[in-house]
């Protein structure tokens, strides 16, 4: 484990770095080069108060109450009440891993120096992260504009000593959590409550986590698909690079290369080179076309989400240099709409489609494997079919998961309900759109796990002829977890064991493709 703190350079956080941070206990340190911009931004807010100016979010109400002027002596109370009133989430709390991502993204955005928030508040978030004190954030209640208000309010409430946290698996009060992190409740200054609440960090964190899960299941599905092709005595001719080069779709070209490499030097493939079969079913033959399209789609989503992970998405924004390029404390405060999470919503929707398709074609390959007429393997992949049901109901489970994914793949971004007395009259629904990708990826991981089991069973039923060297490595890892299915036994533990492989480096090592470039 790397115990050196990760030096965060605001606005320059890569998805691969984010994945490493999310999956570790590594501490974070803010680059001192960011301090000046943060301090200038906070000075602009103070200057507005000193000059008795009126600026949205600093000394006004919020949303449809933006025209209500707040007296100077009530500005701090305004921020406190904003946080408390917006902490209106519901549902099960997010997992610690998601909250960790939210904290990292919030720190990254605020530290760019456009939010008018004091450095001490950002440093308090860093201390919570480093102490692994994770605010308890309900998973439901955000429409993805004006940012993720309710969930971020629950995060922010902890800073003022309200709410609950989780630390080392225990639920504690906010004050207890602050004490563990070496903090005391903060009195928020002007603009700070709004800066903390506004932003797309929750929907983006969910989308980022969904991307990580999608990449894992995509790579596992490529290996499972190659195993199925070999087990069904399928051909690797459809993976010939010339076919894919003349179409020109980059993902398709890369997937075909990967499948060809996975099946290279397979004695099973060599054993039926002169067979009379003309064409394989689409679920085998068209893997490059389907999985390649999924790869291109996931990479596009990764680019959008990667930009959003480094975005400043609260409102209003504080430009310390002002319109004249000067460097005084006056600057400009400009109200816009960066909190609208439509980029995240649409990216998450495309991710959902890709994840659903990865599972859909994998389920069809499972059905192919279990059909003796199509696979030339024993019915339901087991000796003595009839006495044994074999993989019959495992395929039913895969079908159920694939069907559930179809329903969840309906785009969240096309929905909108006006909020805040019609001031916020079009919203993104990005938080739901991103949250459901994790559920869908888990479903698809279940489908791919079943395919790994079924394809592995098929490979073993072809013995003594072996599969390729790379696919043999996959088989060895699988058989270390799950034994050959000689006769009926409880299937669920085998599925869980195979599924656990998907989150390991195994398939990343076997397939040289990456979604997170």
Short mmCIF file of C-alpha atoms in Angstrom, two decimals, residues 47-402:
data_model
loop_
_atom_site.label_atom_id
_atom_site.label_comp_id
_atom_site.label_asym_id
_atom_site.label_seq_id
_atom_site.Cartn_x
_atom_site.Cartn_y
_atom_site.Cartn_z
CA UNK A 47 -15.60 42.35 -0.41
CA UNK A 48 -19.21 42.16 -1.61
CA UNK A 49 -20.43 42.12 1.97
CA UNK A 50 -18.11 44.97 2.95
CA UNK A 51 -19.40 47.08 0.05
CA UNK A 52 -23.07 46.28 0.87
CA UNK A 53 -23.64 44.86 -2.61
CA UNK A 54 -26.41 42.39 -3.34
CA UNK A 55 -25.34 39.09 -4.92
CA UNK A 56 -27.28 35.88 -5.36
CA UNK A 57 -26.36 33.19 -2.88
CA UNK A 58 -24.29 35.56 -0.78
CA UNK A 59 -26.92 37.79 0.78
CA UNK A 60 -30.13 36.69 -0.94
CA UNK A 61 -32.53 33.78 -0.65
CA UNK A 62 -32.24 30.80 -2.94
CA UNK A 63 -34.11 29.38 -5.91
CA UNK A 64 -37.41 31.21 -6.35
CA UNK A 65 -36.53 33.28 -3.24
CA UNK A 66 -33.52 34.80 -4.99
CA UNK A 67 -35.03 38.30 -4.86
CA UNK A 68 -35.26 38.30 -1.07
CA UNK A 69 -32.45 40.40 0.46
CA UNK A 70 -30.90 39.00 3.65
CA UNK A 71 -29.51 41.46 6.25
CA UNK A 72 -25.76 41.25 6.84
CA UNK A 73 -26.14 40.07 10.43
CA UNK A 74 -28.16 37.07 9.24
CA UNK A 75 -25.86 35.88 6.44
CA UNK A 76 -24.18 33.18 8.55
CA UNK A 77 -27.57 31.97 9.81
CA UNK A 78 -28.78 31.92 6.20
CA UNK A 79 -26.06 29.42 5.30
CA UNK A 80 -26.83 27.20 8.29
CA UNK A 81 -30.55 27.15 7.57
CA UNK A 82 -29.85 26.45 3.91
CA UNK A 83 -27.92 23.32 4.80
CA UNK A 84 -30.47 22.13 7.34
CA UNK A 85 -33.51 22.72 5.13
CA UNK A 86 -31.94 20.99 2.15
CA UNK A 87 -30.97 17.86 4.10
CA UNK A 88 -34.18 16.21 2.93
CA UNK A 89 -32.93 12.96 1.41
CA UNK A 90 -34.42 9.52 1.84
CA UNK A 91 -33.56 5.90 1.11
CA UNK A 92 -30.66 3.70 2.12
CA UNK A 93 -27.37 5.54 2.73
CA UNK A 94 -24.70 5.41 0.06
CA UNK A 95 -21.87 2.95 0.60
CA UNK A 96 -18.66 4.36 2.06
CA UNK A 97 -16.93 3.91 -1.31
CA UNK A 98 -19.42 6.25 -2.98
CA UNK A 99 -19.17 8.85 -0.20
CA UNK A 100 -15.39 8.71 -0.50
CA UNK A 101 -15.70 9.52 -4.20
CA UNK A 102 -18.14 12.36 -3.47
CA UNK A 103 -15.72 13.90 -0.95
CA UNK A 104 -12.79 13.68 -3.39
CA UNK A 105 -14.81 15.27 -6.19
CA UNK A 106 -16.18 18.02 -3.93
CA UNK A 107 -12.69 18.90 -2.71
CA UNK A 108 -11.41 18.88 -6.29
CA UNK A 109 -14.14 21.26 -7.48
CA UNK A 110 -14.02 23.71 -4.57
CA UNK A 111 -10.23 23.89 -4.62
CA UNK A 112 -10.19 25.30 -8.13
CA UNK A 113 -10.95 28.67 -6.59
CA UNK A 114 -14.23 29.73 -8.20
CA UNK A 115 -16.62 29.01 -5.33
CA UNK A 116 -15.95 31.76 -2.81
CA UNK A 117 -15.31 29.31 0.01
CA UNK A 118 -12.60 29.60 2.64
CA UNK A 119 -9.63 27.29 2.49
CA UNK A 120 -10.33 26.12 6.05
CA UNK A 121 -13.66 24.60 4.95
CA UNK A 122 -12.03 22.69 2.09
CA UNK A 123 -9.34 21.48 4.48
CA UNK A 124 -12.06 20.24 6.82
CA UNK A 125 -13.39 18.05 4.00
CA UNK A 126 -9.86 16.75 3.43
CA UNK A 127 -9.60 15.84 7.12
CA UNK A 128 -12.90 13.95 7.03
CA UNK A 129 -11.67 12.02 3.99
CA UNK A 130 -8.29 11.21 5.49
CA UNK A 131 -9.81 10.11 8.79
CA UNK A 132 -12.27 7.89 6.87
CA UNK A 133 -15.17 9.65 8.52
CA UNK A 134 -17.90 9.37 5.90
CA UNK A 135 -21.11 11.42 6.18
CA UNK A 136 -24.25 9.32 6.06
CA UNK A 137 -25.91 10.39 2.80
CA UNK A 138 -29.36 9.05 1.82
CA UNK A 139 -29.28 7.72 -1.72
CA UNK A 140 -32.50 9.31 -2.99
CA UNK A 141 -33.77 12.85 -3.28
CA UNK A 142 -31.78 14.59 -6.00
CA UNK A 143 -33.05 15.55 -9.47
CA UNK A 144 -29.61 16.59 -10.70
CA UNK A 145 -30.29 20.37 -10.73
CA UNK A 146 -29.63 22.70 -8.97
CA UNK A 147 -26.92 20.18 -8.45
CA UNK A 148 -27.26 17.32 -5.98
CA UNK A 149 -28.78 19.52 -3.32
CA UNK A 150 -30.26 17.04 -0.82
CA UNK A 151 -27.38 14.53 -0.74
CA UNK A 152 -24.74 17.27 -0.62
CA UNK A 153 -26.68 18.93 2.20
CA UNK A 154 -26.37 15.75 4.24
CA UNK A 155 -22.63 15.76 3.57
CA UNK A 156 -22.35 19.44 4.47
CA UNK A 157 -24.47 19.15 7.61
CA UNK A 158 -21.73 17.08 9.20
CA UNK A 159 -19.38 20.07 8.99
CA UNK A 160 -21.77 22.11 11.17
CA UNK A 161 -22.20 19.22 13.62
CA UNK A 162 -25.53 17.90 12.39
CA UNK A 163 -26.41 14.44 11.10
CA UNK A 164 -24.50 11.18 11.23
CA UNK A 165 -21.32 9.59 9.90
CA UNK A 166 -19.89 6.12 9.43
CA UNK A 167 -16.40 5.30 10.64
CA UNK A 168 -14.89 1.81 10.49
CA UNK A 169 -18.35 0.35 10.05
CA UNK A 170 -19.92 2.15 13.02
CA UNK A 171 -22.57 4.84 12.77
CA UNK A 172 -21.75 7.88 14.91
CA UNK A 173 -23.09 11.38 15.41
CA UNK A 174 -21.63 14.15 13.30
CA UNK A 175 -19.92 15.67 16.35
CA UNK A 176 -18.30 12.33 17.21
CA UNK A 177 -17.11 12.03 13.63
CA UNK A 178 -15.68 15.54 13.63
CA UNK A 179 -13.79 14.76 16.83
CA UNK A 180 -12.20 11.67 15.23
CA UNK A 181 -11.10 13.87 12.32
CA UNK A 182 -9.68 16.48 14.69
CA UNK A 183 -12.38 19.04 13.89
CA UNK A 184 -15.05 21.07 15.61
CA UNK A 185 -18.37 22.20 14.09
CA UNK A 186 -17.85 25.02 11.59
CA UNK A 187 -19.77 28.27 11.33
CA UNK A 188 -20.28 28.72 7.61
CA UNK A 189 -19.56 32.13 6.12
CA UNK A 190 -21.40 33.84 3.26
CA UNK A 191 -21.78 31.71 0.12
CA UNK A 192 -20.22 28.65 1.75
CA UNK A 193 -23.39 26.68 2.35
CA UNK A 194 -24.45 27.20 -1.24
CA UNK A 195 -20.99 26.30 -2.55
CA UNK A 196 -21.12 23.04 -0.61
CA UNK A 197 -24.68 22.15 -1.66
CA UNK A 198 -24.52 23.15 -5.31
CA UNK A 199 -22.68 20.90 -7.74
CA UNK A 200 -22.89 17.59 -9.53
CA UNK A 201 -20.48 15.65 -7.34
CA UNK A 202 -22.94 12.97 -6.18
CA UNK A 203 -24.27 12.14 -9.64
CA UNK A 204 -20.72 12.26 -11.00
CA UNK A 205 -19.39 9.99 -8.24
CA UNK A 206 -22.13 7.48 -9.05
CA UNK A 207 -21.33 7.70 -12.76
CA UNK A 208 -17.63 7.22 -12.05
CA UNK A 209 -18.35 4.17 -9.89
CA UNK A 210 -20.64 2.87 -12.63
CA UNK A 211 -17.84 3.26 -15.16
CA UNK A 212 -15.45 1.28 -12.99
CA UNK A 213 -17.99 -1.53 -12.65
CA UNK A 214 -18.81 -1.39 -16.37
CA UNK A 215 -15.16 -1.73 -17.34
CA UNK A 216 -14.75 -4.77 -15.10
CA UNK A 217 -17.79 -6.54 -16.47
CA UNK A 218 -16.95 -5.61 -20.08
CA UNK A 219 -13.52 -7.25 -19.87
CA UNK A 220 -14.90 -10.32 -18.10
CA UNK A 221 -17.59 -10.64 -20.77
CA UNK A 222 -14.96 -10.66 -23.53
CA UNK A 223 -13.21 -13.59 -21.87
CA UNK A 224 -16.51 -15.37 -21.22
CA UNK A 225 -17.52 -14.84 -24.85
CA UNK A 226 -14.25 -16.29 -26.12
CA UNK A 227 -14.65 -19.30 -23.80
CA UNK A 228 -18.19 -19.86 -25.06
CA UNK A 229 -17.06 -19.63 -28.68
CA UNK A 230 -14.42 -22.30 -28.09
CA UNK A 231 -16.76 -24.51 -26.03
CA UNK A 232 -19.40 -24.37 -28.79
CA UNK A 233 -16.78 -25.17 -31.46
CA UNK A 234 -17.31 -21.74 -32.91
CA UNK A 235 -15.04 -20.10 -35.44
CA UNK A 236 -12.59 -17.26 -34.94
CA UNK A 237 -12.83 -16.39 -38.64
CA UNK A 238 -15.40 -13.62 -37.88
CA UNK A 239 -12.65 -11.96 -35.82
CA UNK A 240 -10.37 -11.62 -38.86
CA UNK A 241 -9.05 -8.03 -38.76
CA UNK A 242 -9.80 -7.43 -42.44
CA UNK A 243 -13.54 -7.64 -41.77
CA UNK A 244 -13.40 -4.93 -39.14
CA UNK A 245 -10.92 -2.63 -40.83
CA UNK A 246 -13.25 -2.13 -43.79
CA UNK A 247 -16.02 -0.99 -41.44
CA UNK A 248 -13.71 1.32 -39.51
CA UNK A 249 -15.38 1.34 -36.08
CA UNK A 250 -12.48 1.56 -33.59
CA UNK A 251 -14.10 -0.39 -30.74
CA UNK A 252 -15.11 -3.17 -33.10
CA UNK A 253 -11.55 -3.44 -34.43
CA UNK A 254 -10.08 -3.64 -30.93
CA UNK A 255 -12.60 -6.18 -29.66
CA UNK A 256 -12.00 -8.45 -32.66
CA UNK A 257 -8.26 -8.29 -32.00
CA UNK A 258 -8.82 -9.13 -28.33
CA UNK A 259 -11.07 -12.11 -29.10
CA UNK A 260 -8.64 -13.39 -31.72
CA UNK A 261 -5.79 -13.16 -29.19
CA UNK A 262 -7.80 -14.91 -26.48
CA UNK A 263 -8.49 -17.88 -28.79
CA UNK A 264 -5.01 -18.01 -30.33
CA UNK A 265 -3.36 -21.46 -30.40
CA UNK A 266 -6.49 -23.23 -29.19
CA UNK A 267 -6.36 -26.99 -29.85
CA UNK A 268 -10.16 -26.95 -29.65
CA UNK A 269 -10.31 -24.46 -32.51
CA UNK A 270 -7.81 -26.49 -34.53
CA UNK A 271 -9.86 -29.65 -33.98
CA UNK A 272 -12.76 -28.47 -36.15
CA UNK A 273 -11.16 -26.28 -38.80
CA UNK A 274 -12.55 -28.46 -41.57
CA UNK A 275 -16.03 -28.94 -40.11
CA UNK A 276 -19.10 -28.35 -42.26
CA UNK A 277 -20.56 -25.46 -40.22
CA UNK A 278 -20.93 -22.36 -42.37
CA UNK A 279 -21.85 -19.67 -39.83
CA UNK A 280 -22.15 -19.30 -36.08
CA UNK A 281 -25.12 -17.66 -34.34
CA UNK A 282 -24.94 -13.90 -33.95
CA UNK A 283 -24.13 -14.09 -30.22
CA UNK A 284 -20.79 -15.65 -31.23
CA UNK A 285 -20.17 -14.20 -34.66
CA UNK A 286 -21.17 -10.60 -33.94
CA UNK A 287 -19.31 -10.14 -30.66
CA UNK A 288 -16.93 -7.55 -32.17
CA UNK A 289 -19.83 -5.53 -33.55
CA UNK A 290 -21.87 -5.57 -30.31
CA UNK A 291 -19.08 -5.38 -27.76
CA UNK A 292 -17.14 -2.92 -29.91
CA UNK A 293 -20.12 -0.57 -29.94
CA UNK A 294 -20.34 -0.94 -26.16
CA UNK A 295 -16.63 -0.12 -25.84
CA UNK A 296 -16.95 3.03 -27.97
CA UNK A 297 -20.00 4.09 -25.97
CA UNK A 298 -18.36 3.53 -22.59
CA UNK A 299 -15.26 5.44 -23.70
CA UNK A 300 -17.37 8.39 -24.81
CA UNK A 301 -19.16 8.36 -21.45
CA UNK A 302 -15.80 8.15 -19.69
CA UNK A 303 -14.61 11.28 -21.49
CA UNK A 304 -17.73 13.22 -20.43
CA UNK A 305 -17.62 11.98 -16.85
CA UNK A 306 -13.88 12.57 -16.64
CA UNK A 307 -14.39 16.20 -17.55
CA UNK A 308 -17.21 16.52 -15.04
CA UNK A 309 -15.03 15.05 -12.30
CA UNK A 310 -12.82 18.13 -12.69
CA UNK A 311 -15.61 20.64 -13.27
CA UNK A 312 -16.66 23.64 -11.23
CA UNK A 313 -20.39 23.08 -11.03
CA UNK A 314 -21.75 25.23 -8.21
CA UNK A 315 -23.50 28.59 -8.59
CA UNK A 316 -22.92 31.51 -8.58
CA UNK A 317 -19.28 31.40 -9.61
CA UNK A 318 -16.69 33.80 -8.29
CA UNK A 319 -14.14 35.16 -10.77
CA UNK A 320 -11.56 36.90 -8.66
CA UNK A 321 -9.78 38.61 -11.55
CA UNK A 322 -12.93 40.46 -12.64
CA UNK A 323 -13.90 41.44 -16.16
CA UNK A 324 -11.07 43.93 -16.50
CA UNK A 325 -8.34 41.37 -15.84
CA UNK A 326 -7.38 43.05 -12.57
CA UNK A 327 -6.35 41.22 -9.45
CA UNK A 328 -8.17 43.06 -6.66
CA UNK A 329 -10.75 41.71 -4.23
CA UNK A 330 -13.77 43.00 -6.13
CA UNK A 331 -13.87 40.50 -8.98
CA UNK A 332 -17.19 39.34 -10.34
CA UNK A 333 -19.88 36.98 -9.13
CA UNK A 334 -21.79 35.51 -12.06
CA UNK A 335 -24.88 33.36 -11.83
CA UNK A 336 -25.24 30.58 -14.39
CA UNK A 337 -26.26 26.94 -14.56
CA UNK A 338 -23.23 24.65 -14.27
CA UNK A 339 -25.11 22.74 -11.60
CA UNK A 340 -27.37 21.27 -14.30
CA UNK A 341 -26.12 17.69 -14.61
CA UNK A 342 -27.40 16.96 -18.12
CA UNK A 343 -23.93 15.90 -19.36
CA UNK A 344 -23.76 13.32 -16.58
CA UNK A 345 -27.36 12.20 -17.13
CA UNK A 346 -26.93 11.53 -20.85
CA UNK A 347 -23.53 9.89 -20.31
CA UNK A 348 -25.06 7.64 -17.64
CA UNK A 349 -27.92 6.74 -19.95
CA UNK A 350 -25.52 5.64 -22.67
CA UNK A 351 -23.55 3.65 -20.09
CA UNK A 352 -26.78 1.94 -19.06
CA UNK A 353 -27.50 0.92 -22.65
CA UNK A 354 -23.99 -0.50 -23.06
CA UNK A 355 -24.15 -2.41 -19.77
CA UNK A 356 -27.56 -3.82 -20.71
CA UNK A 357 -26.25 -4.98 -24.10
CA UNK A 358 -23.18 -6.64 -22.58
CA UNK A 359 -25.55 -8.67 -20.42
CA UNK A 360 -28.07 -9.29 -23.19
CA UNK A 361 -25.61 -10.92 -25.59
CA UNK A 362 -23.98 -12.88 -22.74
CA UNK A 363 -27.38 -14.30 -21.77
CA UNK A 364 -27.92 -15.43 -25.37
CA UNK A 365 -24.59 -17.25 -25.29
CA UNK A 366 -25.64 -19.03 -22.08
CA UNK A 367 -28.84 -20.12 -23.81
CA UNK A 368 -26.74 -21.37 -26.73
CA UNK A 369 -24.46 -23.37 -24.44
CA UNK A 370 -27.35 -25.09 -22.68
CA UNK A 371 -29.15 -26.02 -25.92
CA UNK A 372 -27.75 -29.38 -27.03
CA UNK A 373 -29.04 -28.88 -30.58
CA UNK A 374 -26.97 -25.71 -30.99
CA UNK A 375 -23.90 -26.43 -28.89
CA UNK A 376 -23.37 -30.17 -29.54
CA UNK A 377 -22.75 -30.43 -25.79
CA UNK A 378 -24.84 -32.50 -23.34
CA UNK A 379 -28.23 -30.94 -22.61
CA UNK A 380 -27.90 -28.24 -19.96
CA UNK A 381 -24.18 -28.98 -19.77
CA UNK A 382 -24.42 -31.98 -17.48
CA UNK A 383 -24.08 -35.75 -17.71
CA UNK A 384 -27.30 -37.70 -17.21
CA UNK A 385 -29.65 -34.82 -18.14
CA UNK A 386 -33.07 -35.52 -16.72
CA UNK A 387 -31.73 -36.92 -13.50
CA UNK A 388 -29.66 -33.72 -13.42
CA UNK A 389 -31.06 -30.30 -14.36
CA UNK A 390 -27.57 -28.86 -14.76
CA UNK A 391 -27.51 -25.24 -15.89
CA UNK A 392 -31.21 -25.05 -16.76
CA UNK A 393 -32.21 -22.62 -14.01
CA UNK A 394 -28.91 -20.72 -14.10
CA UNK A 395 -29.94 -19.66 -17.61
CA UNK A 396 -33.34 -18.64 -16.23
CA UNK A 397 -31.58 -16.46 -13.66
CA UNK A 398 -29.51 -14.86 -16.41
CA UNK A 399 -32.69 -14.19 -18.39
CA UNK A 400 -34.30 -12.55 -15.35
CA UNK A 401 -31.29 -10.28 -14.84
CA UNK A 402 -31.14 -9.35 -18.52
#
